[in-house]
Amino acid sequence: MAYGAAAAHGEHDHHPTGWKRWVYSTNHKDIGTMYIWLSFVAAIIGGAMSWYIRLELAHPGIQYIDDFQFYNVLVTAHGFLMVFFVVMPAMIGGFGNWFVPLMIGAPDMAFPRMNNISFWLLAAALVLLVLSTVVGDGPGTGWTVYPPLSNANYQPGPSVDFGILALHVAGASSILGAVNFIVTIFNMRAPGMTMHRMPLFVWAILVTAFLLLLAVPVLAGALTMLLTDRNFGTTFFAPDGGGDPVLWQHLFWFFGHPEVYIIIIPAFGIISQVISTFSKRPVFGYLGMAYAMVSIGVVGFIVWAHHMYTVGLDADARAYFTAATLIIAVPTGIKIFSWLATMWGGSIEFETPMLCAIGFIWLFVIGGVTGVLLANAGIDFAMHDTYYVVAHFHYVMAIAAIFAMFAGWYYWIGKMSGRQYPDLLSKVQFWVFFIGVNVLFFPQHFLGLAGMPRRIPDYPDAYWGWNYVSSIGALITAVGTFMFFYIVWYTYRSGKPVTADNPWGEGATTLEWVVPSPAPFHTHEELPVIGSGGRPTTQAAPAE
Amino acid sequence: MKNSGQKKKTMTAVMLFSLVGGMVGLSFASVPLYRLFCQVTGFGGTPNTEAVALPSEVSDTVVTVNFDANVNSDLPWAFKPVQRKVKVRLGQESLAHYTAANVSDQPVTGTATFSVTPYKAAPYFSKIACFCFNEQTLLPGQEVDMPVSFYVDPAILDDPGARDVKLITLSYTFHRTDDEETDKSSAKVAKASEVDRNGG
């Protein structure tokens, strides 16, 4: 990004230039920037895959994709890319790296070299994942990789093995990143920055990092078992050797359910900052908000089997998992109502980040409500693996997360690049994208209720109408996506320079707004001392 | 000051990495734990094979038991039940038969895994004697009778979650347990013939 200010007093910076600056980077801001760019690249690939899927599904019959294994590969790769290479890198690696040290008053992350290897492992994993689709037949397993579909009989060739290795490497990257965040947050807060004064975004990243540490190793273990099942004749998941394919589902979802919180909790953090800033009020119920995230994280580990109600769990187990799942609605409700209460009576400015944050709440609530419905084992028997589930999880964790990323990008781009986004165009982009995703995903509820199964390239004529509407929504969303990338390009090329430390005014109280814009290469070299309310006492606070 | 801070950071990192190690260990420990859990609770269709004592009373309620047979593709055996199904009274000991034939020209050893569906009936399905408790070795061309002795516990009638079960399926899957030193080509011939026999 543009370090005009840094170059001006560059003598004492000694930061490397050219490609070395990026490849060898140990700077949390540069690494964060690279994470965001990696996320952009993966988003274009993953998005293109989803548009191709919707193109095929616009009409019944087979139009474009006559190789059904390829259709399955598209579905699989779209899921993997969006989860592991778009949302996680942007929110945790990108905004997390950029703003956790800035917000707690630390000069950098605790282990800058480990930070570098985290990023490059992820880049390597992305290459492996893309390779997996071009060697052999591609992995046609769905992102859940259930055996027996994922075993060597049904997915021969190296594709699934490549995919497994990609996830292993991405998992190693996530674990290193998570350790780095936790060590930084526990040990490097500026004097006076107590845990209970940390901005909610920092809390969100802290909770997420712990979820990563506890969940990702389980995925790594399960993937290793699958790898040896496929290649070395073990039978962890094969009944004809004493194994059980359902064990995979338990292990996968023990990781997979916390994974959806790993995606959405950083979004909670971003939304809290944005809503507080543009309502010009501190967030309502700060402690409740922080511990709601903690309890969502904790309860998230004991609800995994609600993804597998139909494997033959007995009635008592289903009753337990239903009840435990419904409990998650309580802390989630605390968050929603606290955001609304923050806005209530606030002097709200509808800047683009705020629009995106309100869009997030809308999408998250719709997805949450359908989630409460799906949590009931009895209803889920009818809904399992239908488009209702597709609509639910795209609302609650996919497009909700995307809107949190938009909110974060619009909110922080002035600080990151020193240039402001074009205001009117960004608002148009918000509306186009918002309308697009709702037209895209809302009709899928109807398709699901009518019984249309997911992961099929063709469907009976009766499902045509809403599928067509949904595909039109995908087209509108595509326009919104390209508008966003145009805005990114325009901002870097000719966005209005941001000169003020704090362009957002009195509502923006966190520490990233006391350093210059764009943030220089090194910040907080002299540790700020934090007083009550999380405001620094030794540096000039933003205008009250 | 700076050094002690570095040490603290390293300590935190070491603790976090051991947490990661612990979780990896736990994921592998889940394999034996899961098996144990299934045996104790009958979860996932694991029938009762331990501490089997025939109940004194025989109930008038009759259930149907279906028999299913599968063979892993590496095992050159033909394996099928003699009877497709039997009707048994709860608490009554019954005997069912399977036949297994080695269709290769090598002696082959196999073991059967087993399961009971619906899963909720599994804890009440008790096996008194079963060929699946031991490894079985068949000489080339040998065909043997494999009996299984079982009963369905009348206690199933006292379980509100399982008392509606009227049809229970007992399934076996034979897989190879000896080293595969057999001539591969003969194994392939055997496989091809199996497909016909186990096609249903």
XYZ file of C-alpha atoms in Angstrom:
744
model
C 0.000 0.000 0.000
C 1.039 3.602 -0.316
C 3.555 4.507 2.302
C 4.120 8.059 1.175
C 4.433 9.233 4.740
C 6.807 6.430 5.610
C 9.158 7.251 2.768
C 9.380 10.872 3.897
C 11.082 9.949 7.148
C 12.470 6.678 5.921
C 15.990 6.989 7.380
C 15.132 5.358 10.654
C 12.736 2.842 9.126
C 15.164 0.642 7.204
C 12.389 -1.314 5.701
C 13.168 -3.435 2.673
C 11.851 -2.365 -0.679
C 10.684 -4.034 -3.864
C 9.789 -7.715 -3.813
C 11.856 -8.295 -0.683
C 9.544 -6.007 1.249
C 6.681 -8.424 0.591
C 8.272 -11.863 0.345
C 10.477 -11.416 3.418
C 7.964 -9.246 5.220
C 7.794 -9.376 8.988
C 5.643 -6.261 9.237
C 2.128 -6.870 10.473
C 0.655 -4.247 8.146
C 2.343 -5.578 5.010
C 1.416 -9.149 5.913
C -2.152 -8.056 6.571
C -2.235 -6.372 3.178
C -0.967 -9.538 1.497
C -3.656 -11.581 3.241
C -6.303 -9.200 1.905
C -4.941 -9.457 -1.637
C -4.839 -13.258 -1.395
C -8.446 -13.134 -0.300
C -9.326 -10.983 -3.348
C -7.666 -13.486 -5.690
C -9.424 -16.458 -4.094
C -12.729 -14.555 -4.075
C -12.561 -14.045 -7.827
C -11.842 -17.749 -8.440
C -14.430 -18.964 -5.921
C -16.972 -16.434 -7.104
C -16.495 -17.405 -10.744
C -17.139 -21.019 -9.768
C -20.405 -20.119 -8.038
C -21.589 -18.073 -11.035
C -20.847 -21.022 -13.300
C -22.881 -23.248 -10.973
C -25.796 -20.782 -11.047
C -25.513 -20.549 -14.828
C -25.999 -24.291 -15.100
C -28.862 -24.208 -12.607
C -30.709 -21.344 -14.304
C -32.649 -23.861 -16.382
C -33.545 -27.508 -15.892
C -31.598 -29.926 -18.030
C -27.901 -29.924 -18.759
C -26.647 -26.788 -20.483
C -22.990 -26.157 -19.739
C -21.654 -28.804 -17.390
C -22.130 -32.285 -18.786
C -19.372 -33.799 -16.639
C -21.061 -34.247 -13.270
C -17.789 -34.975 -11.503
C -16.731 -31.515 -12.662
C -19.927 -30.079 -11.210
C -19.069 -31.717 -7.891
C -15.535 -30.342 -8.155
C -16.949 -26.827 -8.634
C -19.160 -27.182 -5.572
C -16.266 -28.533 -3.508
C -13.693 -25.980 -4.606
C -16.157 -23.105 -4.187
C -16.711 -24.160 -0.570
C -13.046 -24.647 0.259
C -11.978 -21.418 -1.403
C -14.613 -19.264 0.219
C -14.139 -20.696 3.713
C -10.384 -21.148 3.922
C -9.036 -18.690 1.371
C -11.482 -15.780 1.242
C -13.198 -15.186 4.567
C -10.549 -16.463 6.967
C -7.571 -14.707 5.315
C -9.389 -11.396 4.930
C -10.865 -11.152 8.410
C -8.321 -12.942 10.592
C -5.100 -12.664 8.588
C -5.928 -9.351 6.942
C -7.857 -7.087 9.294
C -6.640 -9.065 12.329
C -2.986 -8.556 11.458
C -3.498 -4.939 10.566
C -5.560 -3.802 13.492
C -4.998 -6.052 16.510
C -1.509 -4.606 17.176
C -2.733 -1.093 16.365
C -5.762 -1.402 18.641
C -3.914 -2.758 21.679
C -0.990 -0.360 21.289
C 1.625 -2.951 20.330
C 4.411 -2.156 17.843
C 3.907 -5.413 15.904
C 2.822 -9.028 16.336
C 4.657 -11.147 18.914
C 6.414 -13.385 16.381
C 6.879 -11.439 13.139
C 8.728 -14.223 11.328
C 6.069 -16.746 12.266
C 3.588 -14.264 10.859
C 5.473 -14.356 7.559
C 5.469 -18.153 7.404
C 1.729 -18.210 8.250
C 0.994 -16.155 5.176
C 3.250 -18.043 2.808
C 1.958 -21.404 4.010
C -1.505 -20.176 3.132
C -0.342 -19.073 -0.304
C 1.189 -22.530 -0.826
C -2.064 -24.127 0.319
C -4.017 -22.075 -2.202
C -1.720 -23.319 -4.971
C -2.178 -26.922 -3.787
C -5.942 -26.525 -3.726
C -6.072 -25.075 -7.210
C -3.752 -27.858 -8.399
C -6.078 -30.469 -6.897
C -8.778 -29.453 -9.357
C -6.531 -29.884 -12.394
C -4.755 -33.157 -11.508
C -6.861 -36.235 -12.095
C -10.620 -35.792 -11.936
C -10.627 -33.143 -9.223
C -12.033 -33.621 -5.728
C -15.772 -34.185 -6.142
C -16.504 -34.742 -2.487
C -18.132 -31.569 -1.247
C -16.259 -29.526 1.322
C -17.308 -32.053 3.968
C -15.198 -34.814 2.311
C -17.420 -37.591 3.696
C -16.189 -41.130 3.212
C -17.033 -43.440 1.498
C -17.410 -40.864 -1.331
C -13.951 -39.496 -0.555
C -12.195 -42.878 -0.344
C -9.995 -44.370 -3.017
C -12.789 -46.389 -4.647
C -14.940 -43.397 -5.544
C -12.303 -40.660 -5.858
C -9.273 -42.391 -7.349
C -6.273 -40.396 -8.429
C -4.340 -37.717 -6.570
C -6.977 -34.936 -6.473
C -8.410 -35.603 -3.044
C -4.905 -36.160 -1.676
C -3.874 -32.753 -3.016
C -6.953 -31.253 -1.410
C -6.153 -32.934 1.910
C -2.601 -31.618 1.792
C -3.897 -28.155 0.944
C -6.084 -28.231 4.054
C -3.207 -29.549 6.151
C -0.997 -26.683 5.068
C -3.784 -24.115 5.456
C -4.459 -25.569 8.910
C -0.804 -25.217 9.899
C -0.956 -21.617 8.721
C -4.080 -20.957 10.797
C -2.590 -22.528 13.915
C 0.610 -20.483 13.650
C -1.450 -17.352 13.096
C -3.692 -18.164 16.061
C -0.729 -18.705 18.407
C 0.684 -15.396 17.238
C -2.556 -13.528 17.950
C -3.027 -15.034 21.406
C 0.571 -14.360 22.460
C 0.302 -10.805 21.145
C -2.988 -10.088 22.883
C -1.941 -11.680 26.186
C 1.551 -10.204 26.405
C 1.851 -7.057 24.335
C -1.007 -4.805 25.327
C 0.078 -1.228 26.027
C 0.213 -0.112 29.659
C -3.316 0.429 30.911
C -4.919 -1.612 28.112
C -6.559 -4.187 30.356
C -8.454 -7.134 28.884
C -11.730 -5.399 29.665
C -10.668 -2.238 27.858
C -9.747 -4.049 24.635
C -11.856 -3.113 21.602
C -14.408 -5.789 20.696
C -12.584 -6.549 17.456
C -9.580 -7.655 19.519
C -11.849 -9.792 21.689
C -13.298 -11.314 18.543
C -9.877 -12.215 17.173
C -8.848 -13.629 20.562
C -11.896 -15.919 20.729
C -11.393 -16.909 17.093
C -7.750 -17.759 17.703
C -8.714 -20.089 20.542
C -11.352 -21.755 18.377
C -8.708 -22.283 15.693
C -6.288 -23.807 18.188
C -8.852 -26.284 19.469
C -10.671 -27.137 16.234
C -8.084 -27.195 13.445
C -5.909 -29.949 14.994
C -8.955 -32.235 15.023
C -9.435 -31.621 11.302
C -5.736 -32.306 10.782
C -6.056 -35.610 12.638
C -9.150 -36.655 10.716
C -7.595 -35.666 7.376
C -4.495 -37.707 8.204
C -6.689 -40.730 8.902
C -8.470 -40.196 5.594
C -5.139 -39.861 3.815
C -3.889 -43.185 5.226
C -7.268 -44.816 4.500
C -6.902 -43.726 0.890
C -3.254 -44.586 0.394
C -1.981 -47.023 2.995
C -4.829 -49.457 3.538
C -5.918 -48.335 6.995
C -9.616 -48.606 7.741
C -10.442 -45.765 10.137
C -13.575 -44.962 8.158
C -14.148 -48.284 6.325
C -16.569 -50.763 7.913
C -14.926 -53.683 6.136
C -11.893 -53.231 8.336
C -13.674 -52.382 11.550
C -13.915 -48.628 10.974
C -16.945 -46.384 10.742
C -17.664 -43.635 8.208
C -19.790 -41.870 10.815
C -16.636 -41.346 12.881
C -15.428 -39.056 10.086
C -18.610 -37.037 10.367
C -18.150 -36.666 14.112
C -14.538 -35.569 13.754
C -15.239 -33.307 10.775
C -18.103 -31.510 12.457
C -16.264 -31.251 15.750
C -13.992 -29.049 13.664
C -16.630 -27.838 11.223
C -19.037 -26.263 13.649
C -16.420 -24.142 15.452
C -15.177 -23.315 11.953
C -18.377 -21.430 11.151
C -17.826 -19.374 14.304
C -14.206 -18.861 13.281
C -15.691 -17.226 10.202
C -18.394 -15.151 11.837
C -16.885 -14.037 15.166
C -14.301 -11.718 13.540
C -17.268 -10.321 11.621
C -18.982 -9.614 14.962
C -15.860 -7.685 15.964
C -15.776 -5.557 12.815
C -19.508 -4.828 13.014
C -19.198 -3.746 16.652
C -16.460 -1.231 15.781
C -18.340 0.110 12.775
C -21.708 0.476 14.495
C -20.148 2.153 17.504
C -18.223 4.571 15.269
C -21.141 5.657 13.117
C -23.668 5.782 15.953
C -21.149 7.958 17.840
C -21.692 5.920 20.977
C -19.665 3.296 22.775
C -21.061 -0.118 22.041
C -24.030 -1.045 24.255
C -23.239 -3.661 26.900
C -19.520 -3.995 26.204
C -18.886 -6.825 28.674
C -21.969 -8.698 27.557
C -20.795 -8.388 23.964
C -17.313 -9.699 24.799
C -18.538 -12.630 26.856
C -21.302 -13.420 24.379
C -18.533 -14.129 21.872
C -16.686 -16.240 24.443
C -19.791 -18.263 25.228
C -20.663 -18.707 21.550
C -17.151 -20.082 21.153
C -17.483 -22.458 24.106
C -20.966 -23.740 23.264
C -19.891 -24.077 19.622
C -17.826 -27.113 20.606
C -20.706 -29.165 21.986
C -23.314 -28.894 19.233
C -21.544 -30.513 16.282
C -23.944 -33.405 15.748
C -26.753 -31.074 14.617
C -25.081 -31.387 11.198
C -25.689 -35.135 11.232
C -29.157 -35.689 12.695
C -29.943 -38.188 9.964
C -27.047 -40.619 10.556
C -29.129 -42.592 13.056
C -28.480 -40.819 16.349
C -30.924 -41.985 18.940
C -33.749 -39.787 20.137
C -31.971 -38.737 23.336
C -28.847 -37.609 21.474
C -30.991 -35.644 19.020
C -32.870 -34.022 21.886
C -29.598 -32.988 23.510
C -28.092 -31.557 20.324
C -31.303 -29.710 19.538
C -31.396 -28.117 22.990
C -27.679 -27.250 22.988
C -27.963 -25.711 19.546
C -30.939 -23.578 20.484
C -28.987 -22.246 23.477
C -26.585 -20.550 21.035
C -29.453 -18.271 20.051
C -29.143 -16.623 23.492
C -25.629 -15.102 23.227
C -26.274 -14.430 19.537
C -29.430 -12.562 20.492
C -27.440 -10.573 23.044
C -25.163 -9.430 20.240
C -27.962 -8.511 17.845
C -29.921 -6.566 20.448
C -26.796 -4.833 21.739
C -26.029 -3.618 18.214
C -29.571 -2.359 17.877
C -29.343 -0.752 21.319
C -26.090 0.928 20.295
C -27.839 2.467 17.312
C -30.920 3.348 19.355
C -30.762 7.054 20.123
C -27.358 7.345 18.497
C -26.598 10.045 15.994
C -26.249 7.695 13.070
C -24.242 8.537 9.982
C -25.031 6.295 7.038
C -21.523 6.064 5.662
C -20.875 3.010 3.465
C -19.331 0.909 6.277
C -22.444 1.565 8.371
C -24.709 0.504 5.493
C -22.710 -2.708 5.200
C -22.966 -3.276 8.953
C -26.736 -2.863 8.896
C -26.839 -5.149 5.866
C -24.849 -7.654 7.894
C -27.385 -7.554 10.727
C -30.263 -8.114 8.297
C -28.591 -11.082 6.626
C -27.334 -12.560 9.876
C -30.758 -12.366 11.495
C -32.463 -14.076 8.540
C -29.826 -16.795 8.544
C -30.049 -17.070 12.310
C -33.814 -17.508 12.287
C -33.656 -20.292 9.700
C -30.862 -21.758 11.814
C -33.130 -21.911 14.850
C -35.624 -23.751 12.680
C -33.034 -26.199 11.340
C -31.690 -26.850 14.833
C -34.816 -28.900 15.542
C -33.964 -32.490 14.739
C -37.517 -33.361 13.752
C -37.744 -30.587 11.170
C -34.200 -31.178 10.017
C -35.135 -34.692 8.903
C -37.194 -33.070 6.164
C -34.754 -30.223 5.439
C -31.476 -32.130 5.573
C -29.365 -31.627 2.431
C -31.988 -29.473 0.715
C -31.595 -25.951 -0.630
C -33.105 -24.675 2.611
C -29.799 -25.554 4.268
C -27.909 -23.928 1.391
C -29.914 -20.736 1.843
C -29.475 -20.845 5.626
C -25.712 -21.134 5.732
C -25.123 -18.726 2.871
C -27.161 -16.095 4.711
C -25.704 -16.656 8.137
C -22.030 -17.180 7.446
C -21.278 -16.565 3.787
C -22.830 -13.302 2.638
C -23.078 -11.998 6.209
C -19.322 -12.489 6.446
C -18.827 -10.848 3.051
C -20.743 -7.770 4.233
C -18.594 -7.641 7.363
C -15.545 -7.736 5.072
C -16.975 -4.914 2.960
C -17.698 -2.967 6.150
C -14.152 -3.538 7.390
C -12.593 -2.614 4.073
C -14.584 0.610 3.650
C -14.044 1.481 7.310
C -10.286 0.963 7.363
C -9.104 1.538 3.789
C -8.339 5.195 4.571
C -6.060 4.074 7.380
C -4.519 1.264 5.335
C -3.908 3.054 2.046
C -4.185 6.728 2.900
C -6.915 7.064 0.284
C -10.665 7.150 0.670
C -13.110 5.099 -1.401
C -15.447 6.912 -3.824
C -18.487 7.612 -1.672
C -21.421 7.516 -4.096
C -20.115 4.536 -6.064
C -19.524 2.573 -2.876
C -23.109 3.182 -1.769
C -24.381 2.027 -5.145
C -22.158 -1.011 -4.850
C -23.641 -1.778 -1.431
C -27.193 -1.652 -2.736
C -26.455 -3.674 -5.875
C -24.701 -6.367 -3.888
C -27.313 -6.374 -1.123
C -30.212 -6.723 -3.536
C -28.251 -9.285 -5.545
C -27.534 -11.656 -2.683
C -31.090 -11.477 -1.373
C -32.549 -12.245 -4.789
C -29.940 -14.981 -5.068
C -30.464 -16.752 -1.768
C -33.963 -15.967 -0.531
C -35.734 -18.072 -3.204
C -33.540 -21.011 -2.236
C -35.580 -21.270 0.962
C -38.632 -21.979 -1.182
C -36.730 -24.527 -3.261
C -35.570 -26.261 -0.109
C -39.043 -26.337 1.388
C -40.232 -27.847 -1.888
C -37.622 -30.565 -1.449
C -34.914 -29.676 -3.951
C -31.719 -31.488 -2.891
C -28.374 -29.675 -2.832
C -25.326 -30.588 -4.911
C -27.210 -31.636 -8.046
C -26.533 -30.213 -11.529
C -30.074 -30.822 -12.798
C -33.562 -30.743 -11.302
C -37.176 -31.424 -12.205
C -38.975 -28.683 -14.153
C -41.116 -27.873 -11.132
C -38.142 -26.164 -9.502
C -37.405 -23.981 -12.503
C -39.019 -20.689 -11.458
C -37.177 -19.921 -8.252
C -33.955 -21.361 -9.647
C -34.179 -18.857 -12.469
C -34.791 -15.998 -10.032
C -31.859 -17.204 -7.955
C -29.590 -17.199 -11.009
C -30.659 -13.647 -11.850
C -29.682 -12.764 -8.286
C -26.283 -14.334 -8.952
C -25.898 -12.088 -11.989
C -26.732 -8.968 -9.948
C -24.287 -10.149 -7.274
C -21.606 -10.577 -9.924
C -22.152 -6.980 -11.030
C -21.854 -5.871 -7.396
C -18.664 -7.878 -6.997
C -17.011 -6.325 -10.027
C -18.120 -2.901 -8.840
C -16.330 -3.610 -5.584
C -13.120 -4.562 -7.348
C -13.434 -1.455 -9.507
C -13.771 0.591 -6.312
C -10.641 -1.070 -4.915
C -8.732 -0.202 -8.095
C -10.142 3.331 -8.200
C -9.320 3.959 -4.531
C -5.682 2.988 -4.933
C -5.331 4.885 -8.197
C -7.193 8.092 -7.512
C -9.001 7.904 -4.204
C -9.133 11.142 -2.238
C -6.075 11.313 0.067
C -6.853 10.970 3.761
C -4.838 13.444 5.775
C -6.529 13.373 9.161
C -5.502 10.716 11.660
C -9.162 10.135 12.267
C -11.443 10.770 9.304
C -14.527 9.376 11.070
C -14.790 11.937 13.856
C -15.727 11.492 17.473
C -17.243 8.026 17.127
C -13.937 6.400 16.198
C -12.250 5.972 19.564
C -9.937 3.030 19.066
C -6.160 3.374 18.879
C -5.757 2.868 15.150
C -7.255 6.367 14.742
C -4.492 8.088 16.732
C -1.722 7.036 14.355
C -1.260 8.941 11.069
C -3.105 8.014 7.883
C -1.861 6.053 6.058
C -0.449 4.154 9.000
C 3.360 4.437 8.780
C 5.537 1.366 8.533
C 6.183 1.382 12.276
C 3.550 2.478 14.778
C 3.332 2.597 18.569
C 7.110 2.513 18.885
C 6.577 4.520 22.023
C 3.890 2.645 23.844
C 0.784 4.714 24.495
C -0.561 4.688 28.038
C -4.243 3.879 28.144
C -6.660 5.523 30.523
C -10.280 4.772 31.249
C -12.520 4.141 28.282
C -9.576 2.771 26.327
C -8.386 6.280 25.381
C -4.646 7.027 25.392
C -3.506 9.557 27.966
C -0.042 10.317 26.569
C -1.026 10.858 22.942
C -3.499 13.372 21.737
C -6.909 11.799 21.833
C -9.145 12.404 18.820
C -11.300 15.478 19.130
C -14.097 14.947 21.617
C 12.937 -6.151 30.866
C 12.981 -6.886 27.174
C 14.354 -10.401 27.793
C 11.783 -11.303 30.400
C 9.045 -10.111 28.037
C 10.424 -12.343 25.297
C 10.540 -15.265 27.705
C 6.936 -14.715 28.694
C 5.892 -14.668 25.044
C 7.803 -17.877 24.356
C 6.186 -19.534 27.378
C 2.713 -18.575 26.174
C 3.513 -19.892 22.701
C 4.829 -23.180 24.112
C 1.650 -23.622 26.137
C -0.516 -22.906 23.118
C 1.415 -25.327 20.920
C 1.056 -28.058 23.524
C -2.678 -27.372 23.430
C -2.516 -27.981 19.674
C -0.565 -31.192 20.256
C -3.145 -32.296 22.798
C -5.992 -31.726 20.355
C -4.210 -33.742 17.638
C -3.711 -36.529 20.183
C -7.359 -36.318 21.150
C -8.488 -36.656 17.546
C -6.570 -39.916 17.196
C -7.611 -41.095 20.657
C -11.176 -40.661 19.443
C -10.802 -43.813 17.328
C -10.444 -46.294 20.235
C -12.686 -44.134 22.424
C -15.420 -44.188 19.782
C -15.154 -47.977 19.502
C -15.360 -48.356 23.274
C -18.299 -45.973 23.420
C -20.131 -47.946 20.724
C -19.541 -51.257 22.474
C -20.741 -49.958 25.802
C -23.815 -48.144 24.519
C -24.731 -50.070 21.384
C -24.302 -46.787 19.514
C -24.002 -47.048 15.760
C -25.480 -50.561 15.638
C -22.967 -52.399 17.806
C -24.783 -55.479 19.141
C -24.277 -56.922 22.588
C -21.659 -59.676 22.578
C -20.459 -59.605 26.164
C -22.043 -60.916 29.359
C -24.732 -62.578 27.325
C -27.194 -64.501 29.493
C -30.328 -65.901 27.983
C -33.389 -64.411 29.691
C -35.600 -66.881 31.490
C -38.868 -65.822 29.886
C -39.752 -65.923 26.253
C -42.115 -63.186 25.152
C -45.001 -63.709 22.745
C -43.908 -60.725 20.674
C -42.372 -61.729 17.379
C -39.781 -59.722 15.434
C -38.307 -60.430 12.029
C -34.549 -60.652 11.671
C -33.068 -60.087 8.216
C -29.616 -61.314 7.281
C -27.237 -59.355 5.111
C -23.793 -60.308 3.813
C -21.018 -58.211 2.255
C -17.463 -58.983 1.218
C -14.598 -56.537 0.902
C -13.238 -56.579 -2.633
C -9.798 -57.760 -1.471
C -11.214 -61.003 -0.105
C -11.800 -63.708 -2.740
C -14.758 -65.254 -0.972
C -18.366 -65.863 -1.759
C -20.353 -65.178 1.393
C -24.110 -65.303 1.753
C -26.826 -66.081 4.256
C -28.594 -69.427 3.967
C -31.922 -67.893 5.006
C -32.907 -64.313 4.101
C -34.924 -63.815 7.269
C -36.361 -65.542 10.297
C -39.171 -64.683 12.662
C -38.169 -65.028 16.298
C -39.914 -64.518 19.597
C -38.232 -62.101 21.957
C -35.952 -63.958 24.362
C -35.871 -67.082 22.243
C -32.451 -68.369 21.220
C -32.203 -68.805 17.455
C -29.656 -70.211 15.099
C -28.970 -68.806 11.648
C -26.488 -69.900 9.029
C -24.269 -68.258 6.493
C -22.073 -70.020 3.969
C -18.655 -68.856 2.902
C -16.602 -70.306 0.051
C -13.041 -69.513 -0.883
C -13.070 -69.127 -4.662
C -9.325 -68.508 -5.003
C -6.544 -71.090 -5.219
C -4.857 -69.931 -2.004
C -5.735 -70.345 1.657
C -7.210 -67.051 2.831
C -8.009 -65.708 6.302
C -10.790 -63.239 6.927
C -12.729 -61.651 9.762
C -16.254 -60.327 9.766
C -17.354 -57.026 11.223
C -20.997 -56.744 12.078
C -23.697 -54.257 12.763
C -27.366 -54.162 13.605
C -29.934 -51.760 12.214
C -31.967 -49.925 13.309
C -29.262 -48.716 15.664
C -31.680 -48.329 18.524
C -32.310 -52.084 18.515
C -28.614 -52.937 18.691
C -28.244 -52.972 22.492
C -31.016 -55.584 22.684
C -29.554 -57.840 20.027
C -27.324 -60.353 21.786
C -25.040 -62.843 20.099
C -24.314 -65.988 22.061
C -21.961 -67.566 19.553
C -20.818 -66.216 16.238
C -18.336 -67.028 13.529
C -17.453 -63.365 13.622
C -15.807 -63.715 17.037
C -12.831 -65.467 15.398
C -10.724 -65.234 12.318
C -11.718 -67.791 9.731
C -9.284 -69.507 7.370
C -10.571 -71.202 4.256
C -8.527 -73.506 2.042
C -8.758 -73.108 -1.737
C -12.221 -74.075 -2.885
C -13.391 -74.855 0.647
C -16.982 -74.043 1.506
C -18.071 -73.885 5.142
C -21.217 -73.343 7.120
C -21.032 -70.380 9.514
C -23.597 -70.416 12.290
C -24.622 -67.515 14.486
C -26.599 -68.016 17.653
C -28.527 -65.023 18.962
C -31.582 -63.752 20.753
C -33.402 -60.445 20.987
C -33.738 -59.267 24.564
C -37.388 -58.799 25.648
C -36.170 -55.720 27.532
C -36.584 -53.927 24.197
C -40.300 -53.743 25.052
C -39.484 -51.591 28.083
C -37.547 -49.039 26.007
C -39.953 -46.347 24.795
C -37.439 -45.392 22.085
C -37.091 -48.876 20.627
C -40.268 -50.829 21.405
C -41.694 -50.105 17.966
C -38.991 -52.120 16.233
C -40.449 -55.080 14.356
C -37.698 -55.633 11.803
C -34.019 -55.980 12.650
C -31.251 -56.416 10.104
C -28.040 -58.179 11.028
C -25.246 -57.328 8.637
C -21.801 -58.823 8.223
C -18.891 -57.609 6.181
C -16.002 -60.014 5.702
C -12.584 -58.499 5.133
C -9.162 -59.960 4.695
C -6.901 -60.245 7.745
C -3.933 -62.265 6.454
C -1.031 -60.763 4.537
C -1.785 -60.416 0.918
C 0.803 -62.716 -0.565
C -1.753 -64.323 -2.801
C -1.283 -64.176 -6.490
C -2.974 -60.934 -7.500
C -4.339 -62.310 -10.754
C -6.186 -65.137 -9.046
C -7.616 -62.674 -6.557
C -8.925 -60.604 -9.435
C -10.622 -63.588 -11.014
C -12.276 -64.301 -7.713
C -13.433 -60.714 -7.398
C -15.094 -60.778 -10.759
C -17.099 -63.844 -9.816
C -18.090 -62.295 -6.529
C -19.806 -59.409 -8.162
C -22.429 -61.712 -9.598
C -23.034 -63.472 -6.370
C -23.238 -60.426 -4.174
C -24.795 -58.164 -6.690
C -28.015 -57.915 -4.709
